[in-house]
GROMACS .gro file of C-alpha atoms in nm:
model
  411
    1UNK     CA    1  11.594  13.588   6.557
    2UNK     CA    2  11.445  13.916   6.367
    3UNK     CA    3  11.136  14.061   6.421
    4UNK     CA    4  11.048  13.917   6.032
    5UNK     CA    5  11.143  13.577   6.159
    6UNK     CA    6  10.985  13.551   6.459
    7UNK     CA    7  10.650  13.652   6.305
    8UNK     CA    8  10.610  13.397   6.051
    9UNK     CA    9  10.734  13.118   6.320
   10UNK     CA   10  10.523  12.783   6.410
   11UNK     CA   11  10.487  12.790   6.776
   12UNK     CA   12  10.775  12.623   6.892
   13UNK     CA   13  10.755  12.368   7.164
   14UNK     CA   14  10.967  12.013   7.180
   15UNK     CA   15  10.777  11.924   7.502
   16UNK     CA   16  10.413  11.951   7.451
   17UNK     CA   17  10.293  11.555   7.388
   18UNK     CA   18  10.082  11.799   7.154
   19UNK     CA   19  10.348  11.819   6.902
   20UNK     CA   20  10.388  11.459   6.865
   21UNK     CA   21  10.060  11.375   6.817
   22UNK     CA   22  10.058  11.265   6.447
   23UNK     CA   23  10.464  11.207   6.439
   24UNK     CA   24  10.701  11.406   6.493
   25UNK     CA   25  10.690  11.790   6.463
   26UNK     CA   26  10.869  11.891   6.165
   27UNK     CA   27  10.722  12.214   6.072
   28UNK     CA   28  10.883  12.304   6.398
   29UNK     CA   29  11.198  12.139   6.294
   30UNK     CA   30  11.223  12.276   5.974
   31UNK     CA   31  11.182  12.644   6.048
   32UNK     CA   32  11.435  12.597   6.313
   33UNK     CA   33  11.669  12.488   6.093
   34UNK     CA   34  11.678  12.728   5.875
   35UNK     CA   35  11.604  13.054   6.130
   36UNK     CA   36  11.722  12.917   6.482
   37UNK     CA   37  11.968  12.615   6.449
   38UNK     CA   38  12.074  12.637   6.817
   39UNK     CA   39  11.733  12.751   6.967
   40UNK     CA   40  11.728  12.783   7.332
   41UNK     CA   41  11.359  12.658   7.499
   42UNK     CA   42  11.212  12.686   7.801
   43UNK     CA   43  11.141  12.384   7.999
   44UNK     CA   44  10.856  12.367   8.274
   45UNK     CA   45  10.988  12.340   8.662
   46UNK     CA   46  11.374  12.323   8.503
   47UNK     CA   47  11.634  12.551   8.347
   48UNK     CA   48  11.568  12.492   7.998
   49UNK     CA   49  11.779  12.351   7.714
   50UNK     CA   50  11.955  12.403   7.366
   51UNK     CA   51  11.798  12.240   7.056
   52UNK     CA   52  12.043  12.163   6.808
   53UNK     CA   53  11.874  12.059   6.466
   54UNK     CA   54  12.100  12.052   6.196
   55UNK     CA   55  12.285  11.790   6.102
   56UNK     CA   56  12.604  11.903   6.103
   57UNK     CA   57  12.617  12.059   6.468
   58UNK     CA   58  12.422  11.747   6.586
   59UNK     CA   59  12.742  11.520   6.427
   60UNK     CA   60  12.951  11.782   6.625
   61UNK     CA   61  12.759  11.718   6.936
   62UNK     CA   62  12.752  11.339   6.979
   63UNK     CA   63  13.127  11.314   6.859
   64UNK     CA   64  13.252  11.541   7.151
   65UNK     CA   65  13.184  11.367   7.458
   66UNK     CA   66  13.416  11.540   7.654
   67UNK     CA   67  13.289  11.861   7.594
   68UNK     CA   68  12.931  11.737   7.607
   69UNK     CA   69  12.855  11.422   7.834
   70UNK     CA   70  12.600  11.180   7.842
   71UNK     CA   71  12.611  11.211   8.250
   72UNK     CA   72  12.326  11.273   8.432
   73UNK     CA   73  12.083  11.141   8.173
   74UNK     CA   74  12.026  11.134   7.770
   75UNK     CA   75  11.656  11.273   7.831
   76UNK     CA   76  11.600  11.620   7.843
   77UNK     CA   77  11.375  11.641   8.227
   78UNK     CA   78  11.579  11.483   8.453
   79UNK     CA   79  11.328  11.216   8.592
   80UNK     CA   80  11.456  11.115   8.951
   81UNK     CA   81  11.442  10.752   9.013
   82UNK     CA   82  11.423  10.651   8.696
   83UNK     CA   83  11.638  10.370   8.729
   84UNK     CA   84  11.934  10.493   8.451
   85UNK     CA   85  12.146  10.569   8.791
   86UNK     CA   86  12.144  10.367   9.143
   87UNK     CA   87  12.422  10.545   9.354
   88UNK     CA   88  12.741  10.487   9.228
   89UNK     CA   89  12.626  10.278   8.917
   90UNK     CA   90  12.490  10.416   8.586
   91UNK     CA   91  12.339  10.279   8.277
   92UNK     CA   92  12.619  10.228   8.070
   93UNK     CA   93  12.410  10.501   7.801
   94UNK     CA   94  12.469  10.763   8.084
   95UNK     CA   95  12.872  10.680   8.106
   96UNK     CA   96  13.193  10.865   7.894
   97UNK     CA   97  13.483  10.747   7.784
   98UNK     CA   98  13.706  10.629   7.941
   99UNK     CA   99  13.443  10.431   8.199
  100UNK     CA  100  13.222  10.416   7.884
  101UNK     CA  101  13.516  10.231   7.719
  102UNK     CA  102  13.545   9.943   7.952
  103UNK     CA  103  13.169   9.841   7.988
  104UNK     CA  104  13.139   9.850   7.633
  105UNK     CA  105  13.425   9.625   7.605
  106UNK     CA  106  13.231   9.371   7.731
  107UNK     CA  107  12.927   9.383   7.605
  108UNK     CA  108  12.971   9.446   7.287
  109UNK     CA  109  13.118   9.101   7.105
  110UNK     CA  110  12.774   9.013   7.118
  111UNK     CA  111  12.623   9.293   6.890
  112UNK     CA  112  12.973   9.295   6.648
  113UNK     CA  113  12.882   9.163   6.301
  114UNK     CA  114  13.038   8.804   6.310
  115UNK     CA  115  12.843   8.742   6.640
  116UNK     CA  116  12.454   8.890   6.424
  117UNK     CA  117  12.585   8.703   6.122
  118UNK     CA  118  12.438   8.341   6.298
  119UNK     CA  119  12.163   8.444   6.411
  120UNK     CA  120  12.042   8.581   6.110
  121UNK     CA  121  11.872   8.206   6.043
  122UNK     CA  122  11.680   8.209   6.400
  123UNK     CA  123  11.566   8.576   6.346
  124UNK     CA  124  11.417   8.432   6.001
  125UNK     CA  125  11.234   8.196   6.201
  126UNK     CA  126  11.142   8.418   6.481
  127UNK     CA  127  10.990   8.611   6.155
  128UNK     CA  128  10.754   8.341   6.047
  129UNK     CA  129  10.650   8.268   6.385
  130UNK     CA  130  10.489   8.596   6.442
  131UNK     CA  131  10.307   8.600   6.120
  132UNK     CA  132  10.222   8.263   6.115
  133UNK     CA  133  10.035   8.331   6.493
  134UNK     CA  134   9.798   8.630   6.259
  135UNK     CA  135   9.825   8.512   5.877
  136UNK     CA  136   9.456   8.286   5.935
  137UNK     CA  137   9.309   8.602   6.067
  138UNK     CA  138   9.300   8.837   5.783
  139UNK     CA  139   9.354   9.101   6.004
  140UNK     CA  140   9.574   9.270   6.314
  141UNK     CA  141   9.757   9.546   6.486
  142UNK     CA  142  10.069   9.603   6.317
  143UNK     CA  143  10.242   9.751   6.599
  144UNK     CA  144  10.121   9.484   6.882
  145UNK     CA  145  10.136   9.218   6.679
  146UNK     CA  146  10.344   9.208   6.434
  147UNK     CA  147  10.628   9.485   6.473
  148UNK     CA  148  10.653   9.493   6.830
  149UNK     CA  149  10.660   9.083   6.818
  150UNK     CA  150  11.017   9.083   6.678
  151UNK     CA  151  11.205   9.275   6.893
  152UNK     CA  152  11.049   9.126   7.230
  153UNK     CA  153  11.103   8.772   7.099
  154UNK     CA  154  11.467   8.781   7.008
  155UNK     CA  155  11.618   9.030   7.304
  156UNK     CA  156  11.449   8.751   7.512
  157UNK     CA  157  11.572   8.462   7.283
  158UNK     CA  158  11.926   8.618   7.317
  159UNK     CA  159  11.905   8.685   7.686
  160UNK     CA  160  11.793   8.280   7.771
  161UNK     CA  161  11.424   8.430   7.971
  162UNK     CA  162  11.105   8.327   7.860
  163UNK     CA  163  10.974   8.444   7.523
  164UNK     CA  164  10.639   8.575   7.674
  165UNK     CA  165  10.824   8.767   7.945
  166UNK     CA  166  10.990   8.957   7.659
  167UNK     CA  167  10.642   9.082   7.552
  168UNK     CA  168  10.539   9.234   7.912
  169UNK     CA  169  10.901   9.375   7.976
  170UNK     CA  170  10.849   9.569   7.622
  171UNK     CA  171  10.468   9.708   7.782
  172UNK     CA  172  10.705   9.829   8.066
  173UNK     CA  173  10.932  10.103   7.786
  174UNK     CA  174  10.629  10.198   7.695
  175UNK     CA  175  10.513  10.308   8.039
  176UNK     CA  176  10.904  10.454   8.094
  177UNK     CA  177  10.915  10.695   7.771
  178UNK     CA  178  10.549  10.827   7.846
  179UNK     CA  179  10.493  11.196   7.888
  180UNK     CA  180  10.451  11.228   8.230
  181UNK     CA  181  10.210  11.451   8.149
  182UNK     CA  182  10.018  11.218   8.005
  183UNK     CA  183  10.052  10.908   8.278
  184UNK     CA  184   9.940  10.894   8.638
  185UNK     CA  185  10.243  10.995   8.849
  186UNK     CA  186  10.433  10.748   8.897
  187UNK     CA  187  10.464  10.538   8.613
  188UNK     CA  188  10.769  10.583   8.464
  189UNK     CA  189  10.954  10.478   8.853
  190UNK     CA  190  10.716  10.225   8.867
  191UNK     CA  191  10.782  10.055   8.548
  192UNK     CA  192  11.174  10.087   8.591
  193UNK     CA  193  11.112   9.954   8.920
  194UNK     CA  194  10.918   9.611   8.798
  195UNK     CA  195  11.203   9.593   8.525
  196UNK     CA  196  11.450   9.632   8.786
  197UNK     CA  197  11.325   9.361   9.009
  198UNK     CA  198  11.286   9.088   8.695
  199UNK     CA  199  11.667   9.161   8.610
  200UNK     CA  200  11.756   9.061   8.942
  201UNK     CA  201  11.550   8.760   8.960
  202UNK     CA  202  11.707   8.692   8.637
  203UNK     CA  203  12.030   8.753   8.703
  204UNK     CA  204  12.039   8.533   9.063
  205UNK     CA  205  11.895   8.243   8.831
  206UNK     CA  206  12.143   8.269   8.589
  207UNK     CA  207  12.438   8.252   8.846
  208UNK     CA  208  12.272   7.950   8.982
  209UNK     CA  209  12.252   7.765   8.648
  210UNK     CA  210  12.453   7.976   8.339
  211UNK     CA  211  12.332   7.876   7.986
  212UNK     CA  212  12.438   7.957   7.652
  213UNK     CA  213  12.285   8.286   7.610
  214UNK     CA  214  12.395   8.638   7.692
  215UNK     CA  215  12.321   8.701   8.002
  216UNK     CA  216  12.559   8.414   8.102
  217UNK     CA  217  12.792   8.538   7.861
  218UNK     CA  218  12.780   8.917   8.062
  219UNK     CA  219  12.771   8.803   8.385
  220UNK     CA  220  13.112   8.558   8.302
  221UNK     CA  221  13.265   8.818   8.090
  222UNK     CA  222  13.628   9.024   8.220
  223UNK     CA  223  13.798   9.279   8.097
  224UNK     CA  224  14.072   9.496   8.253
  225UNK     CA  225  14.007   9.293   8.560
  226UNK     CA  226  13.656   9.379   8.595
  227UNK     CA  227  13.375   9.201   8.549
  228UNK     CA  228  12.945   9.340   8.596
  229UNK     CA  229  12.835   9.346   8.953
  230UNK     CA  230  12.477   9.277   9.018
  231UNK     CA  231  12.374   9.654   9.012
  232UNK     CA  232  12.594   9.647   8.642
  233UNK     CA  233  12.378   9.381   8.489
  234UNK     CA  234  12.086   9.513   8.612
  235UNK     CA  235  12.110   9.832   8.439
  236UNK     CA  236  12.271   9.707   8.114
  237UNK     CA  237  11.965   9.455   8.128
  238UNK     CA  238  11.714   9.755   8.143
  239UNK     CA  239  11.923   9.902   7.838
  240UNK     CA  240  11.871   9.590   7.644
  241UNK     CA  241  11.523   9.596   7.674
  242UNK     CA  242  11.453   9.949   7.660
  243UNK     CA  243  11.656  10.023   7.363
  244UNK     CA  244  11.674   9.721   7.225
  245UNK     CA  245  11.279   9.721   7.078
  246UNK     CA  246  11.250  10.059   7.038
  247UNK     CA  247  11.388  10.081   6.683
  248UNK     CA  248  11.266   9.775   6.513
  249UNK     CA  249  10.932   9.821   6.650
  250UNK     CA  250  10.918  10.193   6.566
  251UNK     CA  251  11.054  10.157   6.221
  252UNK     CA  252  10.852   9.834   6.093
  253UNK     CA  253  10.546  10.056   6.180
  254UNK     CA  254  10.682  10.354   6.075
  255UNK     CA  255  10.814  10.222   5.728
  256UNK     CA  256  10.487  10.039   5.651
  257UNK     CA  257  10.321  10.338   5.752
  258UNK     CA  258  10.522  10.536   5.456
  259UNK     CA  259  10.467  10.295   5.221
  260UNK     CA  260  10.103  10.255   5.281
  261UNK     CA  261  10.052  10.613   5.199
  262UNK     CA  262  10.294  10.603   4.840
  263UNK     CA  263  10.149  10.337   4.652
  264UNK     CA  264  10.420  10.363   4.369
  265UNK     CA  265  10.716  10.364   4.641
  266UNK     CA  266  10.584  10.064   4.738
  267UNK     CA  267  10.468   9.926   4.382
  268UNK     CA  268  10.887  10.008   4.325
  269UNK     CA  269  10.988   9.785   4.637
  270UNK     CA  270  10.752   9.445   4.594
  271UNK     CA  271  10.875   9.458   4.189
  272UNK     CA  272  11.289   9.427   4.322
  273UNK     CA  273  11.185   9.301   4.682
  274UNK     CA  274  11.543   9.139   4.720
  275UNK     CA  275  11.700   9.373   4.497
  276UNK     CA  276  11.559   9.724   4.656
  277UNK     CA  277  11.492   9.619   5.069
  278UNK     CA  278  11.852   9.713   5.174
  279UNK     CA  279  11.859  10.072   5.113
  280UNK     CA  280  11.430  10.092   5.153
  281UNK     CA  281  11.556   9.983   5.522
  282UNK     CA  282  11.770  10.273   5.552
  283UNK     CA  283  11.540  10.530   5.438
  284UNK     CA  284  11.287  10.430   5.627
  285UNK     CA  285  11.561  10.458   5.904
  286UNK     CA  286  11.555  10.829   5.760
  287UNK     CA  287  11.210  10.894   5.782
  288UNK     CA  288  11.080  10.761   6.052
  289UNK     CA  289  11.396  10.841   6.327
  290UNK     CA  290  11.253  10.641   6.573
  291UNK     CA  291  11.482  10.753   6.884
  292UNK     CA  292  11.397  11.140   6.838
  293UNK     CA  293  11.680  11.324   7.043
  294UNK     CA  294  11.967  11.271   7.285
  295UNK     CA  295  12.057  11.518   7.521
  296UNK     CA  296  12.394  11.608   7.634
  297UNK     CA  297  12.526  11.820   7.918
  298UNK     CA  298  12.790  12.073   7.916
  299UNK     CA  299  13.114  11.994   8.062
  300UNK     CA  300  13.300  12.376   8.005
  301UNK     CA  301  13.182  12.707   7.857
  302UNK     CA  302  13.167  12.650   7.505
  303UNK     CA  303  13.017  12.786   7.175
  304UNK     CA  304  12.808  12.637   6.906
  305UNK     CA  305  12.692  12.819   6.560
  306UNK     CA  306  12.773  13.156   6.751
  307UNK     CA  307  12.563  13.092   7.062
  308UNK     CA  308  12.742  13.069   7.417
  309UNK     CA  309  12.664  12.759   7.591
  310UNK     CA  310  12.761  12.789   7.979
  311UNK     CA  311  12.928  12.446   8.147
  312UNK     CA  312  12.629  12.297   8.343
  313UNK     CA  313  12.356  12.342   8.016
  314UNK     CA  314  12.172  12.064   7.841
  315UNK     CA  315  12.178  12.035   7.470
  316UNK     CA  316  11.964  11.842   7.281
  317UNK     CA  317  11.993  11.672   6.921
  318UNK     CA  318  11.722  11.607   6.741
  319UNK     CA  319  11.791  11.318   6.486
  320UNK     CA  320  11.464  11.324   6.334
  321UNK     CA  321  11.552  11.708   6.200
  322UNK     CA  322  11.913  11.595   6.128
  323UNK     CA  323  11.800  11.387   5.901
  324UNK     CA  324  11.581  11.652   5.695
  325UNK     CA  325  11.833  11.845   5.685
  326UNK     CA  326  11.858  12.049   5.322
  327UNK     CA  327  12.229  12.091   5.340
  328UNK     CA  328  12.241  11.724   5.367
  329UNK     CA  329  11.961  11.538   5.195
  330UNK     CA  330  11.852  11.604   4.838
  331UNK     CA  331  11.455  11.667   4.883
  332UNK     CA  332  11.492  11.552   5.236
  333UNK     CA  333  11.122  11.592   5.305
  334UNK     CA  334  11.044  11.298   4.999
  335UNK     CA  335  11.065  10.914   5.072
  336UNK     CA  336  11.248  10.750   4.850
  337UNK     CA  337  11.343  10.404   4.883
  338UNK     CA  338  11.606  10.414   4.590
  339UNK     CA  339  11.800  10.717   4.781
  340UNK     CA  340  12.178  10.663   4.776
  341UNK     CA  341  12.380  10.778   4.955
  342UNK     CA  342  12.182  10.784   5.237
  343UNK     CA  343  12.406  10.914   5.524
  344UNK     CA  344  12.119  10.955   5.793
  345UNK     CA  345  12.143  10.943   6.172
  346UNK     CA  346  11.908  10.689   6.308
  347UNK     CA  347  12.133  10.497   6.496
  348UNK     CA  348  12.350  10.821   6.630
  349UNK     CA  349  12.568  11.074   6.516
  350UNK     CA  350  12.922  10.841   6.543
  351UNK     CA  351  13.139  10.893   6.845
  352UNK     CA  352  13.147  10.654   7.153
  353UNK     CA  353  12.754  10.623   7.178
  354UNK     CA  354  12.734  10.484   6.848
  355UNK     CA  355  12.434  10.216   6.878
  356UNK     CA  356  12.576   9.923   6.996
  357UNK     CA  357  12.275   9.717   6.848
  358UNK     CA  358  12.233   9.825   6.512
  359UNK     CA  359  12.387   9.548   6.319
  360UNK     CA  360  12.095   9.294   6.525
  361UNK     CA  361  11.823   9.574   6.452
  362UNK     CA  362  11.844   9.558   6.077
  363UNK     CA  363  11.891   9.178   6.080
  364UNK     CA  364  11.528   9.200   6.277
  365UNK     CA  365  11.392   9.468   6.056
  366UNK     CA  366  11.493   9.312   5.695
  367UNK     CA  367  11.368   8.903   5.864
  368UNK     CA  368  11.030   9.109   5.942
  369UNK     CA  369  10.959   9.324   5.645
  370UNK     CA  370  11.049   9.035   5.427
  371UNK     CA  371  10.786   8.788   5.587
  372UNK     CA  372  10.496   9.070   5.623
  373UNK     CA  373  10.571   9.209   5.241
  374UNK     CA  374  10.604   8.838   5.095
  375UNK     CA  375  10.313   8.671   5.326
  376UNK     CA  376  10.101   8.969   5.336
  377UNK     CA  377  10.142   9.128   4.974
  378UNK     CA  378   9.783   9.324   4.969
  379UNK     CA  379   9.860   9.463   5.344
  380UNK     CA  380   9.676   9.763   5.378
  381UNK     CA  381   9.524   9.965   5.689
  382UNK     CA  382   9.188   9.873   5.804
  383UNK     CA  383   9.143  10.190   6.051
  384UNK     CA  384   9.345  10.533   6.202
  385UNK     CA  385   9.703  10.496   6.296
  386UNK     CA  386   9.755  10.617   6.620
  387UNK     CA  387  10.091  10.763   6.752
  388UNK     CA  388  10.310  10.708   7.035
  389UNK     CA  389  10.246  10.994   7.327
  390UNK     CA  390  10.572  11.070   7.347
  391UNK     CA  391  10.869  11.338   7.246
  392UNK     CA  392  11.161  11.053   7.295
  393UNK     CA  393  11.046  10.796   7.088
  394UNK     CA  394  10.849  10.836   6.777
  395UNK     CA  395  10.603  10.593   6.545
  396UNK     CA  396  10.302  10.431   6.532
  397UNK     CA  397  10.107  10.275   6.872
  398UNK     CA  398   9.910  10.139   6.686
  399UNK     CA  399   9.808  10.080   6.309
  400UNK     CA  400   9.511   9.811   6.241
  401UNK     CA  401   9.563   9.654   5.901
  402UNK     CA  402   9.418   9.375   5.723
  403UNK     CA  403   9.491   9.164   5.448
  404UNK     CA  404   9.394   8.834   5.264
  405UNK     CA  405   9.446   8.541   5.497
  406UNK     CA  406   9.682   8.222   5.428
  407UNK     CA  407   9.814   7.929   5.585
  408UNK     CA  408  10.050   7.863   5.839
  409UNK     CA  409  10.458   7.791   5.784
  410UNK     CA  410  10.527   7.632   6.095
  411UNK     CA  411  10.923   7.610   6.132
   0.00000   0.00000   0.00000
């Protein structure tokens, strides 16, 4: 960086809960981009770590896993105990090809298109279930209630466990991507640990008596000869939940969020609701970035953008600035629910790590807004939004709205 550079820079820190406190921090994001693209920051009580925030070198990053690997862990302070590892075993997120490979292999003919396609009816109903439990009320928490409803409901649904244990397993992610600044010590290991303990309960039940629902399906499923031990489902189980609420409940509130504050973006969607929801979905994906970053490590001495990146450092790619880039995205910092093409990075940058749930997430997303936006078509906010605490996972915690009451659907 020059002297010139430095002097007009935002202060620049990717840690501070600070910096997330009303969304994510791109003033940061965009001077980096454009002065610093590979920016190396210090990290508190570790050895610090490369942010990478242009599109571009993040695609490079996340398509290279054998020069940078998802193993020890995707978040930037390596939080011992966190439950992503137990000894030999690690959440299949933390794996690379070719181990990667084989658990995917079996997970994933559950989250391929033809296997979403029939449940798209169930996740409609799931839909008018949620607002039908708030539409006499005239008012709720958007987040609580109504966005963080969907994905709870259907990983449960799909996973053959109690609907309401769905809803406290999803407080538990909340407690795990917490600051730990900002939480009593403790509460991330805690909270893996009580999500740890239900998958084994679960898991032991479903031996006993399989059903037709996936985690039957995983625990039955072989390929290459293997098949999940009981310390492999319990960690894919803590994936599903974890990751598998994260997006739908960040972008519902997110999107709303956006739309709340551009009346005539939103005027644009309710006139061509069928016509115009598609690619509104995917630049709200866009906008919002719910998962913020990923972090890789280093597997050999390498260079990116002219800096030199020692074997052993952590790199980080921050999505949300990806997909603001300028090189990438006409007037990247304007929503606009008409933008095509729309080539953003919400779900990853490609490569192994791909999401394996993305198909499901915008079956969940386009069931929900279309309920809320058809049932609830003077929405508006009734007080502050608040945001999530956190420098992983970004969106509203919580957004009361309100909005003229009406009767019950039933199924």
């Amino acid at each position: 960086m020059t002297a010139a550079s430095t002097a007009t820079a935002p202060k620049i820190d990717l840690l501070d809960a600070a910096s997330f406190a009303n969304g994510q921090p791109h003033d940061q994001f965009t001077w980096l981009r454009e002065h610093d693209p590979v920016h190396r920051h210090d990290e508190p009580d570790g050895p610090g770590f490369w942010a990478v925030t242009r599109y571009e070198d993040v695609r490079h990053v996340g398509r290279d896993p054998g020069t940078f690997s998802n193993s020890p862990s995707v978040q930037i302070v390596d939080v011992h105990g966190d439950g992503a590892s137990m000894g030999d075993h690690q959440m299949m997120l933390m794996m690379d090809p070719p181990r990667h490979s084989k658990y995917r292999k079996l997970v994933s003919p559950d989250f391929v298109p033809r296997s979403v396609r029939p449940l798209i009816h169930r996740v409609d109903a799931l839909a008018r279930q949620i607002v039908d439990a708030v539409i006499e009320r005239g008012e709720c928490d958007l987040v609580d209630d109504l966005a963080g409803e969907m994905p709870s409901l259907v990983i449960a649904d799909l996973l053959g466990m109690p609907l309401e244990d769905g809803r406290e397993l999803y407080k538990l992610t909340e407690q795990m991507h917490a600051v730990p600044d900002t939480v009593p010590e403790g509460t991330q290991l805690n909270a893996a640990l009580k999500m740890f303990t239900y998958a084994s309960e679960l898991q032991a039940a479903k031996r006993r008596n399989p059903g037709d629902d996936l985690s039957s399906r995983l625990l039955a499923a072989e390929v290459e000869g293997h098949r999940l031990d009981e310390m492999d489902f319990n960690l894919f189980f803590m994936l599903l939940i974890d990751a598998g609420g994260d997006t739908t409940r960040q972008l519902v509130g997110g999107g709303l969020h956006a739309l709340f504050e551009r009346p005539d973006q939103r005027a644009a969607l309710m006139a061509d609701l069928d016509g115009r929801l598609d690619t509104a979905i995917e630049e709200m994906l866009r906008w919002v970035s719910p998962v913020v970053y990923m972090r890789r490590t280093v597997t050999t001495d390498t260079e990116l953008r002219g800096r030199q990146i020692g074997a052993g450092d952590k790199v980080v790619m921050y999505y949300g600035s990806a997909n603001r880039d300028e090189r990438v995205f006409a007037n990247p910092q304007t929503f606009d629910i008409t933008r095509s093409p729309n080539d953003h990075i919400a779900f990853g940058s490609g490569g192994p790590h791909f999401c394996l749930g993305s198909h499901l997430a915008r079956v969940e997303i386009t069931a929900l807004l279309r309920e809320i936006l058809t049932r609830m078509p003077d929405i508006e906010p009734a007080g502050p939004t608040t945001w999530l605490q956190s420098n992983f996972i970004s969106g509203p915690r919580h957004l009361p709205v309100r909005f003229t009451p009406g009767p019950k659907l039933g199924s």
